[in-house]
Coordinates of C-alpha atoms and ligand atoms in Angstrom, one line a residue:
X1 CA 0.0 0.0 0.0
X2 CA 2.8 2.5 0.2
X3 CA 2.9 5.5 -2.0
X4 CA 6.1 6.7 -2.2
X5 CA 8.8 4.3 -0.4
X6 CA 8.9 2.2 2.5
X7 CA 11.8 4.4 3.9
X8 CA 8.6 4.8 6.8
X9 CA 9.4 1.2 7.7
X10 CA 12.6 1.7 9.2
X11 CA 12.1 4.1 12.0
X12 CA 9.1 4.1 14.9
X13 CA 6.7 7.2 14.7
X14 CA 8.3 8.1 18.5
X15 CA 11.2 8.3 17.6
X16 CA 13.2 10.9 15.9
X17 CA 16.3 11.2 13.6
X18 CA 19.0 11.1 16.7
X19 CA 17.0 8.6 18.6
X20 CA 15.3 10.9 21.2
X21 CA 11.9 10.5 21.7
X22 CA 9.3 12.2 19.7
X23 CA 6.7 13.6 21.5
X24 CA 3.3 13.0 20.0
X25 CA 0.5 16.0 20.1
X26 CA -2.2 14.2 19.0
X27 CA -5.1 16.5 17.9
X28 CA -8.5 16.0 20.0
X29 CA -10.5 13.2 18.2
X30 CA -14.2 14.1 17.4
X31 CA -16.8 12.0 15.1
X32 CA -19.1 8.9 15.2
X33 CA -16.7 6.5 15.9
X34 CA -15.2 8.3 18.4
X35 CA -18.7 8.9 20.2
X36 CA -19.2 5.3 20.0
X37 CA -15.9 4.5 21.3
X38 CA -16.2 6.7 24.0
X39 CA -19.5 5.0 25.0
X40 CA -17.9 1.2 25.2
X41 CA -15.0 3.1 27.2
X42 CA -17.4 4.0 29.9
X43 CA -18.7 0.6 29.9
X44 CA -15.4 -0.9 30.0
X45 CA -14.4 1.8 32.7
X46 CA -17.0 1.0 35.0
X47 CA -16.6 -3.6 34.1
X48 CA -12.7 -2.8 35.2
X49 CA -13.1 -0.9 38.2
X50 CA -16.4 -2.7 39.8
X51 CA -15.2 -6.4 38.8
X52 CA -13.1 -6.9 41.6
X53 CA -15.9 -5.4 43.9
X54 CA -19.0 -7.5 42.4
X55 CA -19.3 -10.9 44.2
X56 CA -21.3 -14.2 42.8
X57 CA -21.7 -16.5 45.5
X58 CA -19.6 -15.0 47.7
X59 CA -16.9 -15.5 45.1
X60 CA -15.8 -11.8 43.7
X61 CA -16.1 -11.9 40.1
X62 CA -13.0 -11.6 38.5
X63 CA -9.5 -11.9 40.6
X64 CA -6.1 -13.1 39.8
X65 CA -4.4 -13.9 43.0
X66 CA -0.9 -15.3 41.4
X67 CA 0.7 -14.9 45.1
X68 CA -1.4 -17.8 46.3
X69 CA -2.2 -19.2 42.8
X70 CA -6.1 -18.7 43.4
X71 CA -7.8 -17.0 40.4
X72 CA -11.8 -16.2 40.0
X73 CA -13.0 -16.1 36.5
X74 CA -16.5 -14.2 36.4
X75 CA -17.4 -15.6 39.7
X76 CA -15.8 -19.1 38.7
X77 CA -13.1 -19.6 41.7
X78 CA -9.8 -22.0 40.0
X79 CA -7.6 -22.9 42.9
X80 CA -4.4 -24.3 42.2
X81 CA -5.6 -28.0 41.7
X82 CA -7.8 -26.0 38.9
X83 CA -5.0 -25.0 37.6
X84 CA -5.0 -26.8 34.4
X85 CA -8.9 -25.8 33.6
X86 CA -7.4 -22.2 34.2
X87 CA -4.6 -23.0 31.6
X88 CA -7.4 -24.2 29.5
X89 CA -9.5 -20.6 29.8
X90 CA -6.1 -18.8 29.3
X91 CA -5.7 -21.0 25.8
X92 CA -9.2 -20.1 25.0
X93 CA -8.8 -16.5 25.6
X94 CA -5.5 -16.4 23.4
X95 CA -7.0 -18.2 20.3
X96 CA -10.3 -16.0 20.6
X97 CA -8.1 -13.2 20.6
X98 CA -5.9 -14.6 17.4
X99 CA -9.2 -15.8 15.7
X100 CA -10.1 -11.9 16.2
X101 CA -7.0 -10.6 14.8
X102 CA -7.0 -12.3 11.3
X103 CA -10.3 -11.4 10.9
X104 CA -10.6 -7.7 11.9
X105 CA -7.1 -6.7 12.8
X106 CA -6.0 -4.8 16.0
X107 CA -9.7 -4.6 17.1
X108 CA -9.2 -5.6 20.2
X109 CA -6.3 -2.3 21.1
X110 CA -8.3 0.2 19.8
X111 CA -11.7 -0.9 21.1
X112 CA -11.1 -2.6 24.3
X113 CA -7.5 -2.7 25.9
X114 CA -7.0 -1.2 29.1
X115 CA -3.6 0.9 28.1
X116 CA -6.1 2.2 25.4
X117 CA -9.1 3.2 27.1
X118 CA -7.4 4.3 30.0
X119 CA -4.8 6.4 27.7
X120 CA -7.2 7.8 25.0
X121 CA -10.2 8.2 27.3
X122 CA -8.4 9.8 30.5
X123 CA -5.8 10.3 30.6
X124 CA -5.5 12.7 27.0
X125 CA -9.3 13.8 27.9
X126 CA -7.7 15.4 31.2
X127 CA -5.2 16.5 28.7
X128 CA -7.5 18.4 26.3
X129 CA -9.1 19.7 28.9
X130 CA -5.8 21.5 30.8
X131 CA -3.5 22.0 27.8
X132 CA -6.2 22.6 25.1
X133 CA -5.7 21.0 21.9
X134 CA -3.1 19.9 19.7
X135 CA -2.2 23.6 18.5
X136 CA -2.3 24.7 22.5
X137 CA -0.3 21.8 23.5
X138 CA 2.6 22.2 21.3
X139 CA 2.7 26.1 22.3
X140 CA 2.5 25.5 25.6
X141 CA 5.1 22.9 24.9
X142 CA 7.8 24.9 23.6
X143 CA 7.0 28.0 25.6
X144 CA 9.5 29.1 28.5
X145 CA 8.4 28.1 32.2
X146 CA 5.7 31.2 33.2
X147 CA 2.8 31.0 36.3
X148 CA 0.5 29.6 33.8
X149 CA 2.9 26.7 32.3
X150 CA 3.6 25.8 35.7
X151 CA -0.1 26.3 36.8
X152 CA -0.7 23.8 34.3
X153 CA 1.8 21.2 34.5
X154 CA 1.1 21.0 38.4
X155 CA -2.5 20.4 38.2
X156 CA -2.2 18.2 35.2
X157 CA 0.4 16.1 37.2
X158 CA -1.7 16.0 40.2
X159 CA -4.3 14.7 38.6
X160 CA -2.4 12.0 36.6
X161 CA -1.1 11.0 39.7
X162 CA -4.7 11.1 41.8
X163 CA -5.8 8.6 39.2
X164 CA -2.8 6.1 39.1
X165 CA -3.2 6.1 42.7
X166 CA -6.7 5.0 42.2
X167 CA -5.8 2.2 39.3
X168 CA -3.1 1.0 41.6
X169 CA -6.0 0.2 44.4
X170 CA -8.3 -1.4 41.4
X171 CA -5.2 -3.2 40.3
X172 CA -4.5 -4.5 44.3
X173 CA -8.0 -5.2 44.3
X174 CA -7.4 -7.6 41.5
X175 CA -4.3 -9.4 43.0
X176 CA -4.9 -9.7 46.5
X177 CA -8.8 -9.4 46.7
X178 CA -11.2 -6.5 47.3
X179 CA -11.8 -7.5 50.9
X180 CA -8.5 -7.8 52.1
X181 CA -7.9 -4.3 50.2
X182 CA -11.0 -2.9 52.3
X183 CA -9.7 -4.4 55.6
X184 CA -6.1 -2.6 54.7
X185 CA -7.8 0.6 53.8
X186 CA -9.7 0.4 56.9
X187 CA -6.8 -0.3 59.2
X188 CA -4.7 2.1 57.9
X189 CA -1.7 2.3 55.8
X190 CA 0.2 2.4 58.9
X191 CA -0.4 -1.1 59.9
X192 CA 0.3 -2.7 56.5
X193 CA 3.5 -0.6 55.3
X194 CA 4.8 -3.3 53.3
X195 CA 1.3 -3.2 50.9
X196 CA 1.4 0.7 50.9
X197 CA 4.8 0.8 49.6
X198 CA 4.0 -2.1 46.8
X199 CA 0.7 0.5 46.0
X200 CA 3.1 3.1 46.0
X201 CA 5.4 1.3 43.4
X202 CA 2.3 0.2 40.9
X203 CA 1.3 3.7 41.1
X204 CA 4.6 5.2 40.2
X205 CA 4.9 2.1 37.3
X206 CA 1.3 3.9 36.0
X207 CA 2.1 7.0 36.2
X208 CA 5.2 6.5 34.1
X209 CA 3.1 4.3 31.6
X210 CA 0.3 7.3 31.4
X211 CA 2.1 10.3 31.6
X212 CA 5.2 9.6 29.8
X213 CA 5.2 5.8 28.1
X214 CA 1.9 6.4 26.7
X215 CA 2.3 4.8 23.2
X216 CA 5.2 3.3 23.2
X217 CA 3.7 0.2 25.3
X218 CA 2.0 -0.7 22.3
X219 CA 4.6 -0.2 19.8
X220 CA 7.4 -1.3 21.7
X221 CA 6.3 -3.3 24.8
X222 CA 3.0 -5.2 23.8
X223 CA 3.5 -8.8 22.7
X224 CA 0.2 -8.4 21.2
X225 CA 1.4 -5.5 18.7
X226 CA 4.7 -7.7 17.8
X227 CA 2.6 -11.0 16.9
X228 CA 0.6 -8.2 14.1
X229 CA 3.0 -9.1 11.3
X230 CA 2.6 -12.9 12.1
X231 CA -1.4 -12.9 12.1
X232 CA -2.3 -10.1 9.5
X233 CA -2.8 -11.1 6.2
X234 CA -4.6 -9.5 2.9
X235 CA -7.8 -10.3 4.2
X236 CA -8.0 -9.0 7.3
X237 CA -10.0 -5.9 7.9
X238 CA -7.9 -3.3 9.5
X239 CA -7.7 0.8 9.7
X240 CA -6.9 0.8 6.1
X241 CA -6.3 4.1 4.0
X242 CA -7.9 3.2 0.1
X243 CA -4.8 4.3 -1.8
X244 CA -6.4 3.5 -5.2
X245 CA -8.9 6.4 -4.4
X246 CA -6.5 8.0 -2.6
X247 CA -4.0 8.5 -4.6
X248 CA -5.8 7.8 -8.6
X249 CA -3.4 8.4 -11.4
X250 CA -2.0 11.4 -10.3
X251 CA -1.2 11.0 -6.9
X252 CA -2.4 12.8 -3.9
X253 CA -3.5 16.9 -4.5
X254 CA -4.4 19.9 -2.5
X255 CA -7.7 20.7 -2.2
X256 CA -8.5 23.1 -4.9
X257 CA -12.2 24.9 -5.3
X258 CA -14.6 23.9 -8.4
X259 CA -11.7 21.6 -9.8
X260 CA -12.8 18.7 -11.0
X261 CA -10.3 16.2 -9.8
X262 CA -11.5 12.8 -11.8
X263 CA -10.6 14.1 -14.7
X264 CA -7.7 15.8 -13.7
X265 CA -6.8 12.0 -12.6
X266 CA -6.3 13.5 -9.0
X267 CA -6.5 11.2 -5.8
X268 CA -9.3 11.8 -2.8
X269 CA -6.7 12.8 -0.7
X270 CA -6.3 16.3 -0.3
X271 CA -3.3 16.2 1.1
X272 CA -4.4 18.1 4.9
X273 CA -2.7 15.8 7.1
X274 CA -5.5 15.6 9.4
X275 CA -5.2 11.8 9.7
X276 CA -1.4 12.5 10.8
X277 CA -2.3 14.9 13.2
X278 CA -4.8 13.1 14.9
X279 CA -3.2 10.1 15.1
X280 CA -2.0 9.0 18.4
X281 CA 0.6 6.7 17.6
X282 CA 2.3 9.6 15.8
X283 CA 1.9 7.5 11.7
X284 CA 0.8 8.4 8.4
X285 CA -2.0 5.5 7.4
X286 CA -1.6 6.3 4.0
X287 CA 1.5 4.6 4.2
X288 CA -0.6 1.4 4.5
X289 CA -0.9 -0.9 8.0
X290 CA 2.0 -0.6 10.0
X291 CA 2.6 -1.9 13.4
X292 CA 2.4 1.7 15.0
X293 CA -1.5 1.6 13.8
X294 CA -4.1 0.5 16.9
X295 CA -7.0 0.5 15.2
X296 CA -8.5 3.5 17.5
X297 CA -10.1 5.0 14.2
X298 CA -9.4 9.1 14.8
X299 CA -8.3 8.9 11.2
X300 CA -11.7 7.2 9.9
X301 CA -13.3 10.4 11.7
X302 CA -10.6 13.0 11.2
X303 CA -10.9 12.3 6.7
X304 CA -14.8 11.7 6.8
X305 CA -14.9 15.0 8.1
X306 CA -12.3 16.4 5.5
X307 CA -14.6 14.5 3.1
X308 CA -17.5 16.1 3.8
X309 CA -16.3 19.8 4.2
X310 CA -14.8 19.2 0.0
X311 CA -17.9 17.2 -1.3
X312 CA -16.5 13.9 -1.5
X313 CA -17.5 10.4 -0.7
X314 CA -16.7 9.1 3.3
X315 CA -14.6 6.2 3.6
X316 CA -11.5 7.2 1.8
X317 CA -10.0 5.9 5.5
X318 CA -12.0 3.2 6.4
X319 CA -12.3 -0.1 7.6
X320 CA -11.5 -2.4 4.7
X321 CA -8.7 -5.3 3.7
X322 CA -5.8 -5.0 1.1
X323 CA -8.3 -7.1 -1.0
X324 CA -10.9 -5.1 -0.9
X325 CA -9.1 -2.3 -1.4
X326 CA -7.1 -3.8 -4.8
X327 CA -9.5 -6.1 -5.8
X328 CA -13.0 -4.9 -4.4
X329 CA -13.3 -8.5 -2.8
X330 CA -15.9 -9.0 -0.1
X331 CA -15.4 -10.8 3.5
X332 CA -14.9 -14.5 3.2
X333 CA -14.5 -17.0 5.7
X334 CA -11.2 -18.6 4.8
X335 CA -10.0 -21.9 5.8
X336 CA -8.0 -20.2 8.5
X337 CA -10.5 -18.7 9.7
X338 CA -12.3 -22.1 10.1
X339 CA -9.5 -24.0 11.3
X340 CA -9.4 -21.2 14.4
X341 CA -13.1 -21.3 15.1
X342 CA -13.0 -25.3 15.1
X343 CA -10.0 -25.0 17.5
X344 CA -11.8 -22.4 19.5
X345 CA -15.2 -24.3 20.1
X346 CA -13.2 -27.7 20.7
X347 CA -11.9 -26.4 23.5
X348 CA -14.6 -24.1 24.9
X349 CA -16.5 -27.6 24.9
X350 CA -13.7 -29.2 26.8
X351 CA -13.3 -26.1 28.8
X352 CA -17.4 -26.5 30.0
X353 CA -17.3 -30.2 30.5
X354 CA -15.0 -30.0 32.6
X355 CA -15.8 -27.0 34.6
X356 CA -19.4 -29.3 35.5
X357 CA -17.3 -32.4 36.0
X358 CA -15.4 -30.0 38.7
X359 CA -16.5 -30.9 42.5
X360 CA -16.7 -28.5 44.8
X361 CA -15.1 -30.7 47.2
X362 CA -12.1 -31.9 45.9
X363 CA -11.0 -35.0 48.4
X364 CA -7.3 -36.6 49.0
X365 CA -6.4 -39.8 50.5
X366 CA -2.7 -41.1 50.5
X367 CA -1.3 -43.8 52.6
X368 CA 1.1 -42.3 54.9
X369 CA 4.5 -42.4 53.5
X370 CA 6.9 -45.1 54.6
X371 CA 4.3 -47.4 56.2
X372 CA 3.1 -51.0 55.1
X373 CA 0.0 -52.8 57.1
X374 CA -0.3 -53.8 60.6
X375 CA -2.2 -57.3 60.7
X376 CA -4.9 -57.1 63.6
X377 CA -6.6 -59.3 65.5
X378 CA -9.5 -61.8 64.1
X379 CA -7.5 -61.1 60.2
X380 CA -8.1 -57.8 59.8
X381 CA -6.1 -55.5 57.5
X382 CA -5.3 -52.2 58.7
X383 CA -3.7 -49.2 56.6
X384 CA -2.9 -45.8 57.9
X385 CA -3.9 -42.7 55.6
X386 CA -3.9 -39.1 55.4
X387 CA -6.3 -37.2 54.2
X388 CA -7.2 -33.5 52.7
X389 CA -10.6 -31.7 51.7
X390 CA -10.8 -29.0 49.8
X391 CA -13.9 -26.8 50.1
X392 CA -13.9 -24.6 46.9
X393 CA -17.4 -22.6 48.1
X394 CA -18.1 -20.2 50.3
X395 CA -20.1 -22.4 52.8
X396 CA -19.0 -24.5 55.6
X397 CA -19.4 -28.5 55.0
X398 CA -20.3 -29.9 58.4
X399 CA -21.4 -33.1 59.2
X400 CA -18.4 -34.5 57.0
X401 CA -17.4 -37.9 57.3
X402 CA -16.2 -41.3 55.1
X403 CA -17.5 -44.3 54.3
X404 CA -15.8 -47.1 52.4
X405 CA -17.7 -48.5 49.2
X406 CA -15.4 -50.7 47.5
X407 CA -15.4 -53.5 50.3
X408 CA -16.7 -54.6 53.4
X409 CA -14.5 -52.6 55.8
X410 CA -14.5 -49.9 58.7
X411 CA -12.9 -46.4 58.3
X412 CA -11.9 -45.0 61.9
X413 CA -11.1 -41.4 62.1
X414 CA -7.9 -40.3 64.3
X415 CA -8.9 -38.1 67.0
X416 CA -13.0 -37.6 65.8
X417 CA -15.9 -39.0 64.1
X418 CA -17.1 -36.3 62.3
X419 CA -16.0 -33.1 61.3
X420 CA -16.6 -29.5 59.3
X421 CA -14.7 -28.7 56.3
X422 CA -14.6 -24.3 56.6
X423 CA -15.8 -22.2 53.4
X424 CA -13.3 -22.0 51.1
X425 CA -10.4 -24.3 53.7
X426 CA -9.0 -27.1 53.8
X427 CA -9.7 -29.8 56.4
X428 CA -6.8 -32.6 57.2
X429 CA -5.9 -35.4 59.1
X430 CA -5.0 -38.9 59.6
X431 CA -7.6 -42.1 59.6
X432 CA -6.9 -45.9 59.6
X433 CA -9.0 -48.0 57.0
X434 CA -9.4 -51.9 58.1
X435 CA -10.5 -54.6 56.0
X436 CA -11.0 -58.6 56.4
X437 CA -8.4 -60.1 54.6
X438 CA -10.6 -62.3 53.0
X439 CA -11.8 -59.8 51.2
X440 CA -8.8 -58.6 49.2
X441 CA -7.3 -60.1 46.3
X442 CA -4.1 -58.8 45.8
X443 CA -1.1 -57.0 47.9
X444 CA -2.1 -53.5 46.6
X445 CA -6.0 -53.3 46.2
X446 CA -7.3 -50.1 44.5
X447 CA -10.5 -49.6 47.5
X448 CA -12.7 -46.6 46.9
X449 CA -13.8 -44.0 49.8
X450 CA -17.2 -42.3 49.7
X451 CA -17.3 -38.4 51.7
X452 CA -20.4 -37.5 52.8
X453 CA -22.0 -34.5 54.7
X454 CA -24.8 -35.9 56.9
X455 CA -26.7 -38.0 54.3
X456 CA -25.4 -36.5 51.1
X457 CA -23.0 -37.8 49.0
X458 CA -20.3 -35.2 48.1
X459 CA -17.6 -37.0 46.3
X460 CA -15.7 -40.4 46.2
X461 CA -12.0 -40.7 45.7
X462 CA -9.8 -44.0 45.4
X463 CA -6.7 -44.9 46.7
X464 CA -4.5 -47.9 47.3
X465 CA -4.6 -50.6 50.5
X466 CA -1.6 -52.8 51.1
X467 CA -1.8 -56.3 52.1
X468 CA 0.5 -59.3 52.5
X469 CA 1.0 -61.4 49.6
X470 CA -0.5 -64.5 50.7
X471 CA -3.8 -62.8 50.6
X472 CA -3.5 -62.4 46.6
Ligands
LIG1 S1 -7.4 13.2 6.3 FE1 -8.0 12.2 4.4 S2 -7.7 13.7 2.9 FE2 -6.6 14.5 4.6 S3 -4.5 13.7 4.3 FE3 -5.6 12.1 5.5 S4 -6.3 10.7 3.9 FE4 -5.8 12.6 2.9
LIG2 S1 -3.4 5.3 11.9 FE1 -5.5 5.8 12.4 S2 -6.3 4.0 13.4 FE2 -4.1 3.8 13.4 S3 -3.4 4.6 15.4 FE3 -3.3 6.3 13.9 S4 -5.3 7.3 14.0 FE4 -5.5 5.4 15.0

């Protein structure tokens, strides 16, 4: 798609001739898609900041506690012997994401990432509103330090740093749980100085990402942005500039009144570098997709509007695929495609069967390490276990005790009969199993143990008994 050269190719936008950065003044974005993008922001906005906050079940909605490996997944809780359905999700989540990508491109940054949303829709909106716009910005920019520069840098600082403070709490909330977050809050930061100093550090880490990074996370840090060139191809619909309207046979013009630029063989493009002023990411899209490019659409807006102010057609910037563009071809479904989508509901059916198979009880016995049997009295069998319950929900089990299915046998608890299991614990301990030895066939019999709460059964588990080998 490039007009003149690819020269573009071998520098980043942000980054100038001697290898400084270059500060981008993007101008303030304003059209339809912007409105509508604004609008999902808000929702997204309030999804990321209540999410940790909303409970289902007890269980708050989404966390992603990797300290003690124990993640919640819209009110799903994965503890770490879940770890391999949470694996599963993360798989999922990656291949939806890649399905997404061939198809429409860098949707996903432009529309829904968090660096977006919280870069283009506060943090620059804050922006706007203290530096004014583009023109303002670069004035103030270059102008020397005066009351109102420093009036302005102050409050636009305090500000920036107000709100990282606050996505540094959401972000907590998210690692270590909105409750324990409250009961910190509550106590006071005095009391938990080693969490106040790690809130302090996430906040300084955003503010730095916010205020200064901005872009450059997605052109230089984000994985996501590097795997474009991989996924991309000439059928995916992307922020695409239509160079064959653009630029006819005569190349790009200026604007010129009551000219009649099809016969002139003049492009669509005037030429006002709108698109390049507006763009965040500091590119020229008429130099065709380029890594730079999110996807946030300003450009779309930015030209439609140029469009309409010289009497030509909209969509001259537009979403659209190099097909399309070169050989008016429609959206197909290409085997790709398919191959992704098959992929994708394979394992979103594997991912639901086996998030129904899950217990909530997940129960543990293992004979206790370095012991054989003890032969009792009247030919009895007797193996020593221990044993662990894991209660993944937010009530207490009580009532809790075992009963052996496999055989005709008695299970003795060390210490009790029965017992409670607490919400969201772990229960342990030691128990003897003993069994007539006329009933086992060989030296190590594969017995199975039924858990029950009061008259319920909640799960069965096997494990193995040891006998002598005469009793095979
Ligand atoms: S805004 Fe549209 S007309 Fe103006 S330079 Fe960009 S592509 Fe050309
Ligand atoms: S080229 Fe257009 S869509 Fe891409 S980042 Fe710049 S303004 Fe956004």
């Amino acid at each position: 798609m490039a007009q003149d050269s690819d020269n573009f190719r071998d520098s980043i936008g942000t980054i100038n001739e001697e290898g400084k950065r270059a500060w981008v003044f993007p101008k303030k974005p304003s059209g339809k898609l912007y409105q509508y993008r604004k609008y999902v922001s808000y929702f997204l906005l309030a999804f990321l900041v209540a999410s940790p906050f909303v409970k289902i079940n007890g269980n708050q909605f989404l966390m992603f506690n990797v300290l003690e490996r124990r993640f919640n997944i819209f009110g799903f809780p994965f503890w770490p012997q879940d770890f391999h359905l949470f694996v599963i999700s993360m798989i999922i989540g990656v291949i939806f994401i890649a399905l997404f990508t061939v198809a429409f491109g860098r949707i996903f940054c432009g529309w829904m990432c968090p660096q977006t949303i919280f870069l283009e829709m506060v943090f620059r909106r804050i922006e706007f509103w203290i530096d004014g716009d583009r023109g303002a910005q670069i004035k103030l920019d270059r102008q020397e330090w005066n009351a109102e520069k420093i009036k302005k840098r102050v409050l636009k600082w305090i500000i920036f740093f107000i709100i990282s403070f606050l996505i540094a709490n959401v972000f907590l909330a998210y690692l270590i749980g909105s409750d324990r977050l409250i009961q910190y809050v509550t106590d006071g930061p005095g009391q938990h100085v080693s969490t106040m100093i790690s809130l302090l550090i996430f906040t300084a880490v955003f503010y730095f990402i916010f205020a200064w990074f901005r872009e450059q996370v997605c052109i230089i840090a984000c994985p996501y942005g590097r795997m474009q060139g991989v996924l991309l191809d000439n059928k995916s619909i992307v922020v695409a500039y239509d160079h064959k309207r653009g630029e006819n046979e005569n190349g790009r013009k200026k604007w010129r009144k009551n000219e009649d630029r099809e016969a002139l063989g003049n492009g669509d493009c005037i030429d006002c570098f709108q698109c390049v002023n507006v763009c965040p990411t500091g590119i020229d899209i008429r130099n065709g997709t380029q890594l730079e490019c999110v996807n946030c659409t300003a450009c779309i807006d930015e030209c439609d509007t140029i469009m309409e102010k010289v009497n030509l057609p909209k969509g001259l910037i537009r979403y659209a695929s190099e097909d399309e563009i070169v050989k008016k071809e429609k959206f197909k479904f290409t085997p790709r495609l398919k191959g992704y989508t098959a992929i994708l509901v394979i394992l979103t059916g594997v991912l639901i069967g086996m998030l129904f198979l899950r217990n909530d009880i997940e129960a543990n016995i293992l004979r206790l390490p370095g012991q054989l049997y003890e032969h009792k009295e009247g030919n009895i069998i007797s193996n020593v276990y221990t044993y662990k319950l894991l209660n993944k929900t937010n009530k207490d089990i009580d009532d809790v005790h075992f009963e052996l299915i496999s055989h005709k046998g008695t299970i003795k608890l060390v210490r009790h009969e029965d017992f409670i299991v607490p919400a969201q614990n772990l229960a342990e301990g030691t128990l003897f199993i003993e069994i007539n030895n006329s009933a086992i066939k060989s030296d190590k019999e594969r017995i199975k143990i039924a858990v029950y709460s009061g008259d319920d059964l909640i799960e069965t588990t096997t494990t193995a008994f040891l006998a002598p080998r005469s009793y095979k």
